[in-house]
Every structure is written in C-alpha cells, then in structure tokens.
Short mmCIF file of C-alpha atoms in Angstrom, two decimals:
data_model
loop_
_atom_site.label_atom_id
_atom_site.label_comp_id
_atom_site.label_asym_id
_atom_site.label_seq_id
_atom_site.Cartn_x
_atom_site.Cartn_y
_atom_site.Cartn_z
CA MET J 274 -0.38 -77.23 -195.55
CA ASP J 275 -3.78 -75.68 -194.69
CA THR J 276 -4.12 -73.01 -192.04
CA GLU J 277 -5.73 -75.42 -189.48
CA ALA J 278 -2.98 -78.01 -189.88
CA LEU J 279 -0.25 -75.39 -189.74
CA LEU J 280 -1.64 -73.89 -186.60
CA ARG J 281 -1.90 -77.27 -184.82
CA ASP J 282 1.71 -78.02 -185.87
CA LEU J 283 2.95 -74.71 -184.52
CA THR J 284 1.01 -74.68 -181.27
CA PRO J 285 3.42 -76.65 -179.03
CA ARG J 286 6.39 -74.87 -180.51
CA VAL J 287 4.89 -71.37 -179.81
CA LEU J 288 3.79 -72.39 -176.34
CA GLY J 289 7.19 -73.84 -175.61
CA ALA J 290 8.82 -70.59 -176.77
CA LEU J 291 6.65 -68.49 -174.53
CA VAL J 292 7.11 -70.67 -171.48
CA ARG J 293 10.89 -70.75 -171.96
CA ARG J 294 11.02 -66.95 -172.22
CA TYR J 295 8.45 -65.81 -169.71
CA GLY J 296 7.33 -68.77 -167.51
CA HIS J 297 3.67 -68.56 -166.32
CA PHE J 298 2.64 -71.76 -168.00
CA ASP J 299 -1.16 -71.37 -167.53
CA SER J 300 -1.27 -67.70 -168.71
CA ALA J 301 1.04 -68.57 -171.62
CA GLU J 302 -1.34 -71.27 -172.76
CA ASP J 303 -4.24 -68.86 -172.60
CA ALA J 304 -2.27 -66.22 -174.65
CA VAL J 305 -1.26 -68.82 -177.30
CA GLN J 306 -4.95 -69.88 -177.66
CA GLU J 307 -5.91 -66.20 -178.25
CA ALA J 308 -3.08 -65.89 -180.82
CA LEU J 309 -4.32 -68.98 -182.64
CA LEU J 310 -7.81 -67.61 -182.74
CA ALA J 311 -6.52 -64.41 -184.16
CA ALA J 312 -4.58 -66.30 -186.82
CA ALA J 313 -7.59 -68.34 -187.78
CA VAL J 314 -9.52 -65.13 -188.45
CA GLN J 315 -6.84 -62.92 -189.94
CA TRP J 316 -4.75 -65.23 -192.14
CA PRO J 317 -7.46 -66.31 -194.47
CA ARG J 318 -8.50 -62.72 -194.87
CA ASP J 319 -5.19 -60.94 -194.99
CA GLY J 320 -2.88 -63.70 -196.16
CA ARG J 321 -0.38 -65.91 -194.20
CA PRO J 322 2.62 -64.05 -192.76
CA ALA J 323 6.13 -64.83 -194.04
CA ASP J 324 7.09 -66.35 -190.68
CA PRO J 325 3.92 -67.82 -189.09
CA ALA J 326 5.68 -68.97 -185.86
CA ALA J 327 7.22 -65.56 -185.26
CA TRP J 328 3.83 -63.94 -185.91
CA LEU J 329 2.12 -66.19 -183.41
CA ILE J 330 4.84 -65.65 -180.82
CA THR J 331 4.62 -61.92 -181.15
CA VAL J 332 0.86 -61.79 -180.84
CA ALA J 333 0.90 -64.33 -177.97
CA SER J 334 3.62 -62.33 -176.14
CA ARG J 335 1.54 -59.16 -176.38
CA ARG J 336 -1.52 -60.91 -175.03
CA LEU J 337 0.56 -62.44 -172.25
CA THR J 338 1.68 -58.92 -171.33
CA ASP J 339 -1.86 -57.81 -171.12
CA LEU J 340 -2.80 -60.86 -168.99
CA LEU J 341 0.02 -60.29 -166.54
CA ARG J 342 -0.70 -56.62 -166.30
CA ALA J 343 -4.27 -57.37 -165.40
CA GLU J 344 -3.02 -59.83 -162.82
CA GLN J 345 -0.74 -57.27 -161.28
CA ALA J 346 -3.61 -54.84 -161.02
CA ARG J 347 -5.50 -57.40 -158.94
CA ARG J 348 -2.60 -58.27 -156.73
CA ARG J 349 -1.57 -55.55 -154.29
CA ARG J 350 1.08 -57.24 -152.21
CA GLU J 351 4.69 -56.67 -153.16
CA ASP J 352 5.60 -60.30 -153.44
CA ALA J 353 2.73 -61.05 -155.74
CA VAL J 354 3.82 -58.14 -158.00
CA ALA J 355 7.37 -59.48 -158.03
CA ARG J 356 6.15 -62.89 -158.92
CA TRP J 357 4.33 -61.60 -161.93
CA THR J 358 7.21 -59.76 -163.57
CA LEU J 359 6.23 -58.50 -166.99
CA PRO J 360 7.83 -59.96 -170.07
CA ASP J 361 9.57 -56.67 -170.95
CA ASP J 362 11.44 -56.85 -167.72
CA TRP J 363 12.90 -60.28 -168.26
CA LEU J 364 16.51 -60.75 -169.47
CA ALA J 365 16.00 -64.28 -170.92
CA PRO J 366 16.65 -64.90 -174.57
CA ALA J 367 13.98 -63.72 -177.00
CA ALA J 368 11.07 -66.12 -177.24
CA ASP J 369 11.50 -66.70 -181.02
CA ARG J 370 15.23 -67.55 -180.65
CA ARG J 371 15.61 -71.26 -180.86
CA GLU J 372 17.93 -73.13 -178.44
CA ARG J 373 20.91 -74.38 -180.40
CA ASP J 374 20.89 -77.96 -179.04
CA GLY J 375 17.33 -78.40 -177.81
CA ASP J 376 13.67 -78.52 -178.79
CA ASP J 377 11.18 -76.43 -176.83
CA THR J 378 8.38 -79.01 -177.64
CA LEU J 379 10.39 -81.76 -175.95
CA ILE J 380 11.13 -79.67 -172.97
CA LEU J 381 7.44 -78.78 -172.77
CA LEU J 382 6.62 -82.49 -172.89
CA PHE J 383 8.71 -83.32 -169.91
CA LEU J 384 7.42 -80.22 -168.09
CA CYS J 385 3.90 -81.49 -168.55
CA CYS J 386 4.92 -84.75 -166.91
CA HIS J 387 5.81 -82.90 -163.67
CA PRO J 388 6.21 -85.37 -160.72
CA SER J 389 3.69 -83.49 -158.57
CA LEU J 390 0.88 -84.26 -161.02
CA SER J 391 -1.09 -87.42 -160.99
CA PRO J 392 -0.51 -89.69 -164.07
CA ALA J 393 -3.99 -88.76 -165.32
CA SER J 394 -3.20 -85.06 -165.03
CA GLN J 395 0.20 -85.42 -166.75
CA ILE J 396 -1.50 -87.08 -169.70
CA ALA J 397 -4.34 -84.61 -169.93
CA LEU J 398 -2.06 -81.61 -169.68
CA THR J 399 0.34 -83.00 -172.39
CA LEU J 400 -2.52 -83.85 -174.65
CA ARG J 401 -3.77 -80.22 -174.28
CA ALA J 402 -0.50 -78.34 -174.49
CA VAL J 403 1.59 -80.52 -176.71
CA GLY J 404 -0.87 -82.77 -178.61
CA GLY J 405 -3.25 -79.90 -179.33
CA LEU J 406 -6.37 -81.82 -178.38
CA SER J 407 -9.35 -80.00 -177.16
CA THR J 408 -10.68 -80.40 -173.64
CA ALA J 409 -13.72 -82.22 -174.99
CA GLU J 410 -11.55 -84.76 -176.83
CA ILE J 411 -9.37 -85.39 -173.77
CA ALA J 412 -12.58 -85.81 -171.72
CA ARG J 413 -13.83 -88.54 -174.13
CA ALA J 414 -10.51 -90.32 -173.94
CA PHE J 415 -10.73 -90.44 -170.09
CA LEU J 416 -14.44 -91.17 -170.15
CA VAL J 417 -15.24 -88.24 -167.79
CA PRO J 418 -17.45 -85.16 -168.27
CA GLU J 419 -15.93 -82.24 -170.15
CA ALA J 420 -16.34 -79.90 -167.11
CA THR J 421 -14.31 -82.38 -164.92
CA MET J 422 -11.56 -82.47 -167.48
CA THR J 423 -11.50 -78.59 -167.64
CA ARG J 424 -10.93 -78.41 -163.92
CA ARG J 425 -8.21 -81.16 -164.07
CA VAL J 426 -6.31 -79.39 -166.79
CA THR J 427 -6.64 -75.96 -165.04
CA ARG J 428 -5.32 -77.45 -161.76
CA ALA J 429 -2.45 -79.15 -163.60
CA LYS J 430 -1.39 -75.89 -165.23
CA ARG J 431 -1.44 -74.13 -161.94
CA THR J 432 0.65 -76.79 -160.42
CA VAL J 433 3.32 -76.49 -163.03
CA ARG J 434 3.20 -72.71 -162.75
CA ASP J 435 3.66 -72.75 -159.00
CA SER J 436 6.50 -75.42 -159.06
CA GLY J 437 9.04 -72.88 -160.03
CA LEU J 438 10.89 -75.45 -162.27
CA PRO J 439 13.05 -73.91 -164.91
CA PHE J 440 12.08 -74.41 -168.54
CA ALA J 441 14.83 -76.97 -169.40
CA LEU J 442 15.23 -80.71 -169.87
CA PRO J 443 15.32 -82.43 -166.50
CA SER J 444 18.38 -84.08 -165.03
CA PRO J 445 19.01 -87.69 -166.14
CA ALA J 446 17.61 -89.07 -162.84
CA GLU J 447 14.48 -86.88 -163.01
CA ARG J 448 14.10 -87.67 -166.65
CA ASP J 449 14.06 -91.37 -165.94
CA ARG J 450 11.27 -90.92 -163.34
CA ARG J 451 9.07 -89.13 -165.80
CA LEU J 452 9.86 -91.25 -168.87
CA ALA J 453 6.99 -93.78 -168.48
CA ALA J 454 4.40 -90.98 -168.36
CA VAL J 455 6.07 -89.31 -171.37
CA LEU J 456 5.87 -92.54 -173.39
CA HIS J 457 2.28 -93.20 -172.41
CA VAL J 458 1.28 -89.73 -173.42
CA LEU J 459 2.97 -90.05 -176.86
CA TYR J 460 1.24 -93.38 -177.28
CA LEU J 461 -2.13 -91.83 -176.69
CA VAL J 462 -1.55 -88.81 -178.96
CA PHE J 463 -0.45 -91.21 -181.74
CA ASN J 464 -3.50 -93.39 -181.27
CA GLU J 465 -5.80 -90.39 -181.39
CA GLY J 466 -4.13 -89.37 -184.61
CA TYR J 467 -4.22 -92.75 -186.14
CA ALA J 468 -7.80 -93.73 -185.18
CA SER J 469 -9.69 -90.61 -183.95
CA THR J 470 -12.09 -91.18 -181.15
CA ALA J 471 -14.59 -88.68 -182.64
CA GLY J 472 -15.29 -86.41 -185.59
CA PRO J 473 -15.61 -86.68 -189.34
CA ARG J 474 -12.21 -88.17 -190.21
CA LEU J 475 -10.71 -91.60 -189.35
CA HIS J 476 -7.30 -90.14 -189.17
CA ARG J 477 -5.81 -86.90 -187.68
CA VAL J 478 -2.55 -87.05 -189.51
CA GLU J 479 -1.10 -84.02 -187.79
CA LEU J 480 -1.40 -85.70 -184.33
CA ALA J 481 0.19 -88.92 -185.43
CA ALA J 482 3.06 -86.92 -187.20
CA GLU J 483 3.63 -84.88 -184.07
CA ALA J 484 3.79 -88.02 -181.87
CA ILE J 485 6.32 -89.58 -184.30
CA ARG J 486 8.38 -86.41 -184.31
CA LEU J 487 8.51 -86.31 -180.50
CA ALA J 488 9.25 -90.02 -180.34
CA ARG J 489 12.20 -89.52 -182.65
CA LEU J 490 13.47 -86.68 -180.44
CA LEU J 491 13.27 -88.99 -177.46
CA HIS J 492 15.04 -91.79 -179.29
CA ARG J 493 17.83 -89.30 -180.22
CA LEU J 494 18.00 -88.41 -176.55
CA LEU J 495 17.86 -91.89 -175.24
CA PRO J 496 19.01 -94.18 -178.02
CA GLY J 497 19.77 -97.07 -175.66
CA ASP J 498 16.37 -97.24 -173.97
CA GLY J 499 14.46 -100.28 -175.41
CA GLU J 500 11.01 -98.92 -174.63
CA VAL J 501 11.76 -95.53 -176.35
CA THR J 502 12.89 -97.49 -179.36
CA GLY J 503 9.98 -99.89 -179.19
CA LEU J 504 7.47 -96.99 -179.13
CA LEU J 505 8.98 -95.39 -182.06
CA ALA J 506 9.01 -98.61 -183.94
CA LEU J 507 5.40 -99.27 -183.07
CA MET J 508 4.34 -95.85 -184.39
CA LEU J 509 6.23 -96.31 -187.58
CA LEU J 510 5.02 -99.83 -188.28
CA THR J 511 1.47 -98.78 -187.51
CA ASP J 512 1.53 -95.55 -189.57
CA ALA J 513 3.06 -97.40 -192.52
CA ARG J 514 -0.43 -98.93 -193.09
CA ARG J 515 -2.34 -95.58 -193.09
CA PRO J 516 -2.32 -95.01 -196.92
CA ALA J 517 -4.45 -98.25 -197.30
CA ARG J 518 -6.66 -97.79 -194.26
CA THR J 519 -9.42 -95.77 -196.04
CA ALA J 520 -11.33 -96.06 -199.35
CA PRO J 521 -11.51 -92.89 -201.53
CA ASP J 522 -14.77 -91.84 -199.76
CA GLY J 523 -13.06 -92.15 -196.34
CA THR J 524 -14.63 -95.39 -195.34
CA PRO J 525 -12.36 -97.59 -193.15
CA VAL J 526 -10.77 -100.66 -194.83
CA PRO J 527 -10.10 -103.56 -192.47
CA MET J 528 -6.43 -104.84 -192.54
CA ALA J 529 -7.41 -108.14 -194.21
CA GLU J 530 -8.84 -106.18 -197.15
CA GLN J 531 -6.12 -103.59 -197.52
CA ASP J 532 -3.91 -103.19 -200.58
CA ARG J 533 -0.51 -103.95 -198.99
CA GLY J 534 1.20 -102.39 -202.03
CA LEU J 535 0.08 -99.05 -200.57
CA TRP J 536 1.78 -99.64 -197.27
CA ASP J 537 4.92 -97.41 -196.74
CA ALA J 538 7.84 -99.80 -197.23
CA GLY J 539 10.34 -97.24 -195.96
CA LEU J 540 8.58 -96.92 -192.65
CA ILE J 541 8.22 -100.73 -192.37
CA GLU J 542 11.91 -101.25 -192.94
CA GLU J 543 12.85 -98.50 -190.39
CA GLY J 544 10.49 -99.89 -187.85
CA VAL J 545 11.51 -103.57 -188.24
CA ALA J 546 15.17 -102.54 -187.91
CA LEU J 547 14.40 -100.57 -184.66
CA VAL J 548 12.43 -103.32 -182.94
CA THR J 549 14.93 -105.97 -184.08
CA ALA J 550 17.76 -103.95 -182.38
CA ALA J 551 15.73 -103.27 -179.28
CA LEU J 552 14.37 -106.68 -178.26
CA PRO J 553 17.69 -108.39 -177.45
CA SER J 554 19.27 -105.35 -175.78
CA GLY J 555 17.65 -105.54 -172.34
CA PRO J 556 14.36 -106.05 -170.47
CA THR J 557 11.41 -106.44 -172.90
CA GLY J 558 8.64 -103.93 -172.33
CA PRO J 559 5.04 -103.57 -173.66
CA TYR J 560 6.01 -101.18 -176.47
CA GLN J 561 8.65 -103.45 -177.76
CA LEU J 562 6.23 -106.40 -177.85
CA GLN J 563 3.44 -104.36 -179.65
CA ALA J 564 6.14 -103.30 -182.09
CA ALA J 565 7.00 -106.90 -182.65
CA ILE J 566 3.38 -107.76 -183.22
CA ALA J 567 3.05 -104.96 -185.67
CA ALA J 568 6.15 -106.15 -187.46
CA VAL J 569 4.70 -109.67 -187.95
CA HIS J 570 1.67 -108.05 -189.52
CA ASP J 571 3.63 -105.71 -191.73
CA GLU J 572 6.05 -108.35 -193.04
CA ALA J 573 3.24 -110.83 -194.07
CA PRO J 574 2.92 -110.78 -197.78
CA SER J 575 -0.86 -111.23 -197.43
CA ALA J 576 -3.54 -111.45 -194.76
CA GLU J 577 -3.82 -115.22 -195.37
CA LEU J 578 -0.11 -115.72 -194.76
CA THR J 579 0.02 -113.73 -191.45
CA ASP J 580 1.74 -115.78 -188.80
CA TRP J 581 -1.18 -115.66 -186.23
CA PRO J 582 0.34 -118.29 -183.91
CA GLN J 583 3.34 -116.06 -183.47
CA ILE J 584 1.12 -112.97 -182.87
CA LEU J 585 -0.84 -115.00 -180.27
CA ALA J 586 2.32 -116.10 -178.49
CA LEU J 587 3.50 -112.42 -178.41
CA TYR J 588 0.12 -111.33 -176.96
CA GLU J 589 0.39 -113.92 -174.27
CA VAL J 590 3.75 -112.59 -173.27
CA LEU J 591 2.29 -109.04 -173.38
CA LEU J 592 -0.64 -110.11 -171.20
CA ARG J 593 1.88 -110.98 -168.39
CA ILE J 594 3.18 -107.41 -168.48
CA ASP J 595 -0.01 -105.47 -169.36
CA GLY J 596 -3.31 -107.14 -168.74
CA GLY J 597 -5.39 -103.96 -169.66
CA PRO J 598 -8.68 -104.31 -171.51
CA VAL J 599 -7.33 -103.30 -174.95
CA VAL J 600 -4.54 -105.89 -174.81
CA ARG J 601 -7.09 -108.61 -173.63
CA LEU J 602 -9.42 -107.68 -176.55
CA ASN J 603 -6.60 -107.89 -179.10
CA HIS J 604 -5.55 -111.24 -177.57
CA ALA J 605 -9.10 -112.56 -178.06
CA VAL J 606 -8.95 -111.63 -181.71
CA ALA J 607 -5.60 -113.44 -182.03
CA VAL J 608 -7.22 -116.44 -180.37
CA ALA J 609 -9.88 -116.41 -183.02
CA MET J 610 -7.50 -116.07 -185.88
CA THR J 611 -5.47 -119.00 -184.57
CA HIS J 612 -8.10 -121.38 -183.17
CA GLY J 613 -11.31 -120.20 -184.96
CA PRO J 614 -14.09 -117.69 -184.37
CA ARG J 615 -15.84 -119.79 -181.60
CA ALA J 616 -12.71 -119.80 -179.43
CA GLY J 617 -12.39 -116.07 -179.98
CA LEU J 618 -16.03 -115.43 -179.00
CA ALA J 619 -15.44 -117.53 -175.78
CA ALA J 620 -12.44 -115.19 -174.99
CA LEU J 621 -14.58 -112.13 -175.71
CA ARG J 622 -17.18 -113.32 -173.23
CA GLU J 623 -14.67 -113.05 -170.46
CA LEU J 624 -14.35 -109.35 -171.29
CA GLU J 625 -18.11 -108.44 -171.16
CA GLY J 626 -17.98 -107.35 -167.52
CA ASP J 627 -15.23 -104.78 -168.18
CA GLU J 628 -17.14 -101.48 -168.23
CA ARG J 629 -14.24 -99.74 -169.96
CA LEU J 630 -14.70 -101.93 -172.93
CA ALA J 631 -18.53 -102.23 -172.79
CA ALA J 632 -18.90 -98.43 -172.97
CA GLY J 633 -17.10 -98.16 -176.30
CA HIS J 634 -17.54 -99.79 -179.75
CA ARG J 635 -14.46 -102.09 -180.05
CA LEU J 636 -15.75 -105.05 -178.05
CA HIS J 637 -19.04 -105.04 -180.01
CA ALA J 638 -17.30 -104.61 -183.39
CA ALA J 639 -14.93 -107.49 -182.62
CA ARG J 640 -17.83 -109.69 -181.53
CA ALA J 641 -19.78 -108.76 -184.73
CA HIS J 642 -16.80 -109.73 -187.01
CA LEU J 643 -16.38 -113.08 -185.24
CA LEU J 644 -20.12 -113.84 -185.30
CA GLU J 645 -20.17 -113.06 -189.02
CA THR J 646 -17.14 -115.37 -189.54
CA ALA J 647 -18.86 -118.09 -187.58
CA GLY J 648 -21.95 -117.80 -189.71
CA ASP J 649 -24.38 -116.33 -187.16
CA ARG J 650 -25.55 -113.41 -189.46
CA GLU J 651 -28.50 -112.11 -187.42
CA ALA J 652 -26.31 -111.91 -184.21
CA ALA J 653 -23.63 -110.24 -186.19
CA ARG J 654 -26.04 -107.75 -187.63
CA ARG J 655 -27.16 -106.71 -184.12
CA ALA J 656 -23.62 -106.53 -182.88
CA TYR J 657 -22.58 -104.34 -185.78
CA LEU J 658 -25.52 -101.95 -185.04
CA GLU J 659 -24.61 -101.89 -181.29
CA ALA J 660 -21.09 -100.95 -182.24
CA ALA J 661 -22.21 -98.29 -184.63
CA ALA J 662 -24.35 -96.74 -181.89
CA ARG J 663 -21.41 -96.53 -179.58
CA THR J 664 -18.72 -94.97 -181.76
CA THR J 665 -18.42 -91.13 -182.06
CA ASN J 666 -16.24 -91.40 -185.19
CA LEU J 667 -18.37 -90.79 -188.26
CA PRO J 668 -16.50 -92.95 -190.70
CA GLN J 669 -16.38 -95.87 -188.32
CA ARG J 670 -20.11 -95.46 -187.70
CA ARG J 671 -20.90 -95.49 -191.48
CA TYR J 672 -18.69 -98.60 -191.96
CA LEU J 673 -20.35 -100.54 -189.09
CA ASN J 674 -23.87 -99.61 -190.27
CA ALA J 675 -22.95 -100.71 -193.82
CA ARG J 676 -21.69 -104.01 -192.54
CA ALA J 677 -24.94 -104.57 -190.60
CA ALA J 678 -27.03 -103.66 -193.74
CA ARG J 679 -25.20 -106.34 -195.80
CA LEU J 680 -26.29 -109.12 -193.42
#
C-alpha cells in the first residue's frame, strides 16, 4: 500500500485513538492532520516506521499537547484551565492501546452523528473525520461554497467537543436514534469511493473499502437490522462490478459493455445472501430495495438478459419510500429499458426542473444515452457535451467527450 493510501486508511483510527484518550475532538483533529502532513514529508525521505499507526499517534499526541498548552496560555480563568487538562495529566488508557471488544472508528462514527448536530452537519463531520474527504470534496457533495462547509465542519467539531459525551458507543436507545444518519453517511462515503465526484480517478478504492469495513462492523453490532444488512449488501453487490468498470487507460466502461467475468463472484454471492435474508425479516427500507435492484443486475448472465421489468417494479416501490432526484433518475432509465427510449425521455423531462439534477452531469448523460438509442444523433451529441462540461471527474469527462465525438 502506498503512503497516501496508508495514511487515509489510518486517519480515522488515529483520530479515534486520540479522542478516546484525550477528548477535545476539534483540537485532536487538527493534531492528526499535522501528524499526517509530517508523515507525508518524512516517510518517503526517511522510510516508513515499523508501526505507522503508533508513529502517527505519538506525533499527534505531542502536537495536541502543544495545542492545549497554547490554549491554556490564552485562558486565565480557573474553570477554563481545568477544562483543558493536558494529556499527560489524564489517567485514561494509552491512546495506542486498542479496546478489546470495540473499534475506535465505529465509536467515532457514532460520535460524529451527535444528536445536537443537524443531519447535514453530521454527514459533513463524518465525511471529514471518518471518511477522510477534504472540505472541498464535501462542499461539492453538498453543492455549497468551500468556505461555507469549512464553517459548518468547524461548528460541528465544537459542538461535539462541548457536549461532554464520553468516547464510547451510545446506549441502544441513543444508537437507534442516530442510526439513520450513520447509514446515510456510510452510503455517501461509499458512493464517493465508487464514483468520485472530482479528480483524476473514477474510483477512490480506499473510501469504498472503509465504508464497507464500517458497514461490516455495524452489521456485526446489529445483525437483525434489515437496513444495516441492506446497506452492506448494496455496497458488496455494487463493489463487485468495480474490476470491470474501467478500461486499462482508466476510461469508464458502461455496465452493458462490461466483461461480467471480471465481476467479483464472492462479493455477489455474499451480497445476494444478505439481501435475501433481510427482505422477508421486517419492514422493507430503501437500502434493501436498492440492494435487491443491484442483485438483479449482478445475477443477470448478460446485459441483454437483465430482468428490467423486475428492476422497474422495484424502483416503483422505492419511489414510494424515497422520491429523491437520483431515485427518480434511475427510475426513468428503468422505464426506458423496459418500454423504450422515448418513454424514458418523457420520464426525464419531468426531472428537468429539479435544480439538484440540472446542476450535475447525470441527467444530461442519461438523456444523451437515450437520445443516441432513439437515433437522434445530433441531440445526443449536444447532450453528451453538456454532461461533459458539468462533471468534475476527469475520466468521466473524457468518456463523455469521446461519446460526443463519435456521433
């Protein structure tokens, strides 16, 4: 594993260790970022340490001590000084000692979904602290300026710091209240890893892998929760296709053109088993339905033999639970694959007034594909170019421009 990937993998674990040991969520996050910067500079030059996590925890702990000492110097009142107790004075277990039956990253995940935070702030903070996304990437996901997202994340960290909550898994009742936000956060982290919103790569494998790892931890904690199971199944069934999603030069390959022999049969088998067990066990939620749709795709022996009527029926059930723009867009594609491109284009026209879709590339890319299928080459070319202009992911942009050039 290269240094960048290793640092991203270790970030939430190191941050979790510091918060468990010392508290001070916002200062701990700053200290971890400085430790990561030091590692990025020193490790390529001096060699990677034998225990990278312990190295990062040690450097971050020292930096945290410096930050808290500086804070103490600014705060004169006795209660403020007591509040900012130095790490050396704490009696908690060492930061690099793992909890025997727990996972610091999972605790950190629930802490980021603190009930006093708005859902948007919960997601933003978790993407920053657990998912390792930059503030700029989170801002793009929320369609807000980077400065706005910086303020939101900063306020969220302060709220968690001031809450006084212990660094531990919440009680069962509190855990249930936060679970929907936790699942949504993991869903967004996985999606950013599987189809990056920006940058030179179509995938960010480390993010998708971290989301799957955390979903497995949640499933182990809550094996009877259908939506936890459904989300894990959805991730596995989707990630199973990743080996076939790009050509050797990194260009995206549409699902209909993918070599299904490259799909990960083990992940498909596991995902199908999970969603099959979850669907009849209780109320059916959106993650279970999306997993069922993914299972229909993955079990089809070829694109031509995909059971599109079943997928359309599942999307129509999903629409009754989640009428969001992405679900409606995918439903329109299923309409096209079942009833023809003109029917799909009619469904897409109903989405044109949704600013959330109009601002991105997906609506235009779907329209381009359906126009091309319907034989309207010039309109398809214009739509491909419009989609290319709106995406910030470079492989996607190259692919869309190439499709336009062929028409």
